[in-house]
Short mmCIF file of C-alpha atoms in Angstrom, two decimals:
data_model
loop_
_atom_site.label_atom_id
_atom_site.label_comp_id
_atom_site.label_asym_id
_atom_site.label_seq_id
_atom_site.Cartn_x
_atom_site.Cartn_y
_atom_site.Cartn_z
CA UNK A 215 117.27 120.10 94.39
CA UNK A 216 115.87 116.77 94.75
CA UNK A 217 117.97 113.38 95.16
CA UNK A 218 118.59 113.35 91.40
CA UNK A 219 119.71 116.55 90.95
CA UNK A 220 121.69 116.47 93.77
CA UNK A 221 123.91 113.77 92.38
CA UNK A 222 123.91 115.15 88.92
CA UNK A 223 125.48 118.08 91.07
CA UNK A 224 128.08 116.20 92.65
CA UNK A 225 131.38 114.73 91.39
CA UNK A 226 135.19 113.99 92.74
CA UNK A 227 136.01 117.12 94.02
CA UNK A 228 139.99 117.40 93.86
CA UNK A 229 140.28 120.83 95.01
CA UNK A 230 138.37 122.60 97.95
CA UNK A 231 139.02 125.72 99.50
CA UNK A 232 139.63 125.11 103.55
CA UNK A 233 135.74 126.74 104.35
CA UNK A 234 134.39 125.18 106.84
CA UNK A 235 131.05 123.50 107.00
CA UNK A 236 128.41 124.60 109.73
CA UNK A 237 128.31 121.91 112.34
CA UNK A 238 124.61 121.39 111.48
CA UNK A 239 125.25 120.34 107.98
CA UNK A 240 128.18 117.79 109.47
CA UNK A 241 126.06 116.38 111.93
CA UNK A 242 123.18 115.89 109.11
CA UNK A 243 125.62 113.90 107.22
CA UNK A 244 126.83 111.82 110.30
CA UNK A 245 123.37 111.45 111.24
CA UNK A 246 122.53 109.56 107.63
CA UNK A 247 125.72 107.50 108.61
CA UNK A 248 124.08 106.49 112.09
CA UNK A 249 121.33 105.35 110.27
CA UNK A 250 122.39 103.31 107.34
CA UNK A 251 121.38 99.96 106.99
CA UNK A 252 123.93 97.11 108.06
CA UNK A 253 124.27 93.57 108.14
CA UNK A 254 121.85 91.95 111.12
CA UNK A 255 121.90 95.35 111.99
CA UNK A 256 125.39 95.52 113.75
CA UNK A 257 126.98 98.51 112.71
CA UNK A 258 130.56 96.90 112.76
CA UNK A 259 132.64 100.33 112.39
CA UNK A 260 133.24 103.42 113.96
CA UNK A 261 133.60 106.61 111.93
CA UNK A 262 136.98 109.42 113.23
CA UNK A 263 135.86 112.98 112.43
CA UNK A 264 138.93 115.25 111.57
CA UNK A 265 139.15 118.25 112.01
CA UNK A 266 142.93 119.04 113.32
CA UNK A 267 144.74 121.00 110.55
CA UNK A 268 148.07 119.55 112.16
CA UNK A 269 146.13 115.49 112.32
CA UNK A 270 145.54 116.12 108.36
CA UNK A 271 149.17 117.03 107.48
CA UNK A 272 150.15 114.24 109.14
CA UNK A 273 147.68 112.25 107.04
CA UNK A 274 148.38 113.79 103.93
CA UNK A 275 151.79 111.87 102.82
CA UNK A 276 149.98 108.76 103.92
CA UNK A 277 147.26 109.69 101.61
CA UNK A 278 149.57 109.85 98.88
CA UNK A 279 149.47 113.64 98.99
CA UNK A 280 145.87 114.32 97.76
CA UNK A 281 144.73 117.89 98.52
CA UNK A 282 141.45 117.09 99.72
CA UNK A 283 143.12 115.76 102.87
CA UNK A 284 144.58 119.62 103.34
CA UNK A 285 141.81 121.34 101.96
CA UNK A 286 138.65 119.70 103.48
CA UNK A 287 136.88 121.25 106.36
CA UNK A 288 136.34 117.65 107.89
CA UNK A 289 137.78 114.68 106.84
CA UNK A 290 135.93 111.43 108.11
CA UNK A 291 137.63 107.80 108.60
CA UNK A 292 135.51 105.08 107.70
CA UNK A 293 137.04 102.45 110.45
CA UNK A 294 135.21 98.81 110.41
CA UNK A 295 136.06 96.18 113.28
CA UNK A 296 138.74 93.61 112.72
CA UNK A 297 136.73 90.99 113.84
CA UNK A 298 133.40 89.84 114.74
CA UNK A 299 133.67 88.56 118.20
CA UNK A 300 131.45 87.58 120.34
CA UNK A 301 131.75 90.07 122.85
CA UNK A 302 130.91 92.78 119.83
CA UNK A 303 127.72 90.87 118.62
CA UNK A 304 126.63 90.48 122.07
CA UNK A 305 126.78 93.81 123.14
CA UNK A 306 124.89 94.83 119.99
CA UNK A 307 121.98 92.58 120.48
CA UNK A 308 122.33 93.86 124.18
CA UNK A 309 121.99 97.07 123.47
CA UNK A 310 119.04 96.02 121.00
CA UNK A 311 117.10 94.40 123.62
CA UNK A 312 117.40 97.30 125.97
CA UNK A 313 115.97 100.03 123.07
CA UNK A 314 113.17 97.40 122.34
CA UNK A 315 112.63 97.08 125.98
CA UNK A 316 112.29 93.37 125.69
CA UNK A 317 114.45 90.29 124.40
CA UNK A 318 112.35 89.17 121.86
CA UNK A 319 112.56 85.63 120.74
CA UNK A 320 113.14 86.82 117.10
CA UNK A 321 116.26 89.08 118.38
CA UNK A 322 117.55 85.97 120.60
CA UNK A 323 117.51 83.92 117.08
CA UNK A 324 119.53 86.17 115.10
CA UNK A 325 121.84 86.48 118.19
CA UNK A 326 122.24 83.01 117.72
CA UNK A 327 122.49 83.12 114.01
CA UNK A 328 125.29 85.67 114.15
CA UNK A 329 127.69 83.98 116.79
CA UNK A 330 127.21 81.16 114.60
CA UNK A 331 128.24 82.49 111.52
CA UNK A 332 130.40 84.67 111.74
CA UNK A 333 132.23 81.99 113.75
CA UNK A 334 132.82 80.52 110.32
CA UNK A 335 134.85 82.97 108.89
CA UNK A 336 138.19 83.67 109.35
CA UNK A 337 139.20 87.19 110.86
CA UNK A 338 140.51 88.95 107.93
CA UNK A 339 137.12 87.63 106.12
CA UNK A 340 135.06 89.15 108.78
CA UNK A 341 136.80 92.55 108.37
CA UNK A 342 136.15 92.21 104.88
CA UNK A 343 132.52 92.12 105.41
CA UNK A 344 132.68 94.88 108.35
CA UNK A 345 133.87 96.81 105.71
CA UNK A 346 131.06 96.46 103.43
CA UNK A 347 128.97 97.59 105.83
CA UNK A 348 131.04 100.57 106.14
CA UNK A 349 130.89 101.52 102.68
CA UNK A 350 127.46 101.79 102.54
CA UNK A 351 127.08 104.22 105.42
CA UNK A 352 130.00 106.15 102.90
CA UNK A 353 127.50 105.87 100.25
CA UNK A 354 124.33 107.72 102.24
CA UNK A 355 127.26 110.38 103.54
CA UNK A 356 128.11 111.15 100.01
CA UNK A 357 124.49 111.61 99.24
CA UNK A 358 123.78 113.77 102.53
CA UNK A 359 126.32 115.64 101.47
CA UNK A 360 124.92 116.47 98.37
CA UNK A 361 121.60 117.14 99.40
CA UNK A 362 122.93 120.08 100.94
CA UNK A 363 124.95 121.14 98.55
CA UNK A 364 128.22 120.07 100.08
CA UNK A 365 130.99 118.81 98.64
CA UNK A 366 132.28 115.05 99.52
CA UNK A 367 135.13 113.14 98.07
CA UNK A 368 135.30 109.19 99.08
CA UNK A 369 139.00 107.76 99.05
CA UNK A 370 140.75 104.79 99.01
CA UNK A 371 144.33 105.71 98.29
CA UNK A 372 145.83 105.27 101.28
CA UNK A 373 148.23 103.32 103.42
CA UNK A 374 145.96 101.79 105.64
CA UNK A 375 148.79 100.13 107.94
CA UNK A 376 150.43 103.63 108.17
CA UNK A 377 147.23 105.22 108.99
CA UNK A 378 145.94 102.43 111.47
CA UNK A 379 149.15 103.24 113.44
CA UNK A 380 148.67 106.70 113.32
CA UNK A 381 145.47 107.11 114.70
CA UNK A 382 145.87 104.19 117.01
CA UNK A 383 143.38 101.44 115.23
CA UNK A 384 144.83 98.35 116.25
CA UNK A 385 144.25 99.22 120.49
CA UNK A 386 140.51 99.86 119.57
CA UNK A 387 139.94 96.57 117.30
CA UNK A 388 139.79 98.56 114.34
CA UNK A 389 141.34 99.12 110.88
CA UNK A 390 140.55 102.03 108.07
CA UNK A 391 138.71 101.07 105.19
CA UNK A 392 137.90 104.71 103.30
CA UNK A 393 138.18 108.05 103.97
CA UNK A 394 136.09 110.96 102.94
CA UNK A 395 136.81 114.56 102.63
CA UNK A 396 133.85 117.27 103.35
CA UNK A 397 134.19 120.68 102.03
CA UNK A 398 133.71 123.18 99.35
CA UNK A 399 134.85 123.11 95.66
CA UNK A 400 137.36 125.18 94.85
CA UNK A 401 136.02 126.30 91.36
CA UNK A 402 139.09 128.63 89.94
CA UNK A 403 141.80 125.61 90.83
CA UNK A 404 140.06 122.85 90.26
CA UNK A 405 140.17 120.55 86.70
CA UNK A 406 137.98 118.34 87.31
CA UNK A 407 134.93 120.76 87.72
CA UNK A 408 134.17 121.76 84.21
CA UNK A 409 134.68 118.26 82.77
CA UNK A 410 131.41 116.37 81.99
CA UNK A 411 130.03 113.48 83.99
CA UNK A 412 130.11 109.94 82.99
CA UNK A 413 128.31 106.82 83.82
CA UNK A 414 127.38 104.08 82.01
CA UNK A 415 124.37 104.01 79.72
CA UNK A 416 121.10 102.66 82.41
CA UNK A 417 120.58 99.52 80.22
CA UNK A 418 124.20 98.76 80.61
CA UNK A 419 124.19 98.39 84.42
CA UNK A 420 120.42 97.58 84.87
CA UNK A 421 118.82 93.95 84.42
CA UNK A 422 115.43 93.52 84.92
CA UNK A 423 114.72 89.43 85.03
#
């Protein structure tokens, strides 16, 4: 199927059944995470791969008790730095530098423009934007996913305090922002399957100016 199809395939899965996905199909869908675009090109967040049955029943309650936490083969969590700091941007223009084998004079001007402004901004605005940048390496996982035929459920309903603490956030400069559940639809138990897909009507949420 091609990109379209793929998504026309997809929806919320609320039911899988506990098969697990080959590790090549994971690591194709952590690969498109890897390379999603981000803001100056930082890659603020760091993405937990689950696959302890005993780590998701601990998550479960926290995630109000929705079975794709159980049922998933792999259940990522989307985890974007609390802060900008310069320490962070530095090392990622660093590390830049070294790929590019050079320190450009382009690279040493965003440097610059990224101490600078994200100086501006108060912490829990910075984590706000990390977590942007997050989402849209979600989005490209969702659509990896799909490509192969794979099922992938994106959450938000979660206690993120209560999961920070669990998985030890806070000690690595982190906090969770989404989680996303990888695995198979279950099609005898699950309603949501036969029910049609809706989205809005293209003229209704595209503008051409």
């Amino acid at each position: 199927m091609n990109i379209i199809e793929s998504l026309q395939w997809r929806y919320a899965t609320k039911r899988m059944t506990g098969q697990q996905v080959p590790d090549e199909v994971i690591n194709t869908i952590l690969e498109s995470i890897r390379l999603a675009p981000s803001g100056i090109g930082l890659q603020p967040y760091e993405v937990f791969v689950i696959t302890s049955q005993a780590l998701k029943e601990k998550i479960y309650p926290i995630a109000f008790s929705q079975a794709p936490v159980l049922e998933c083969s792999h259940l990522l969590v989307f985890a974007p730095w609390d802060n900008y700091t310069p320490e962070r941007i530095n090392h990622a223009f660093d590390y830049l530098n070294t790929v590019r084998a050079q320190a450009s004079s382009v690279s040493e001007r965003q440097r610059q423009f990224a101490l600078n402004y994200f100086a501006g901004f108060s912490q829990e605005q910075n984590f706000h934007h990390a977590a942007k940048q997050a989402h849209i390496g979600l989005g490209l996982a969702v659509a990896a996913a799909a490509l192969q035929q794979v099922d992938a459920t994106p959450m938000e309903g979660f206690d993120a305090a209560q999961l920070d603490q669990l998985l030890q956030l806070p000690q690595k400069g982190l906090r969770s922002s989404m989680l996303m559940a990888i695995g198979y639809r279950s099609e005898a138990n699950d309603w949501n399957l036969p029910l049609k897909k809706v989205r809005k009507p293209m003229e209704e949420l595209i503008t051409y100016l």
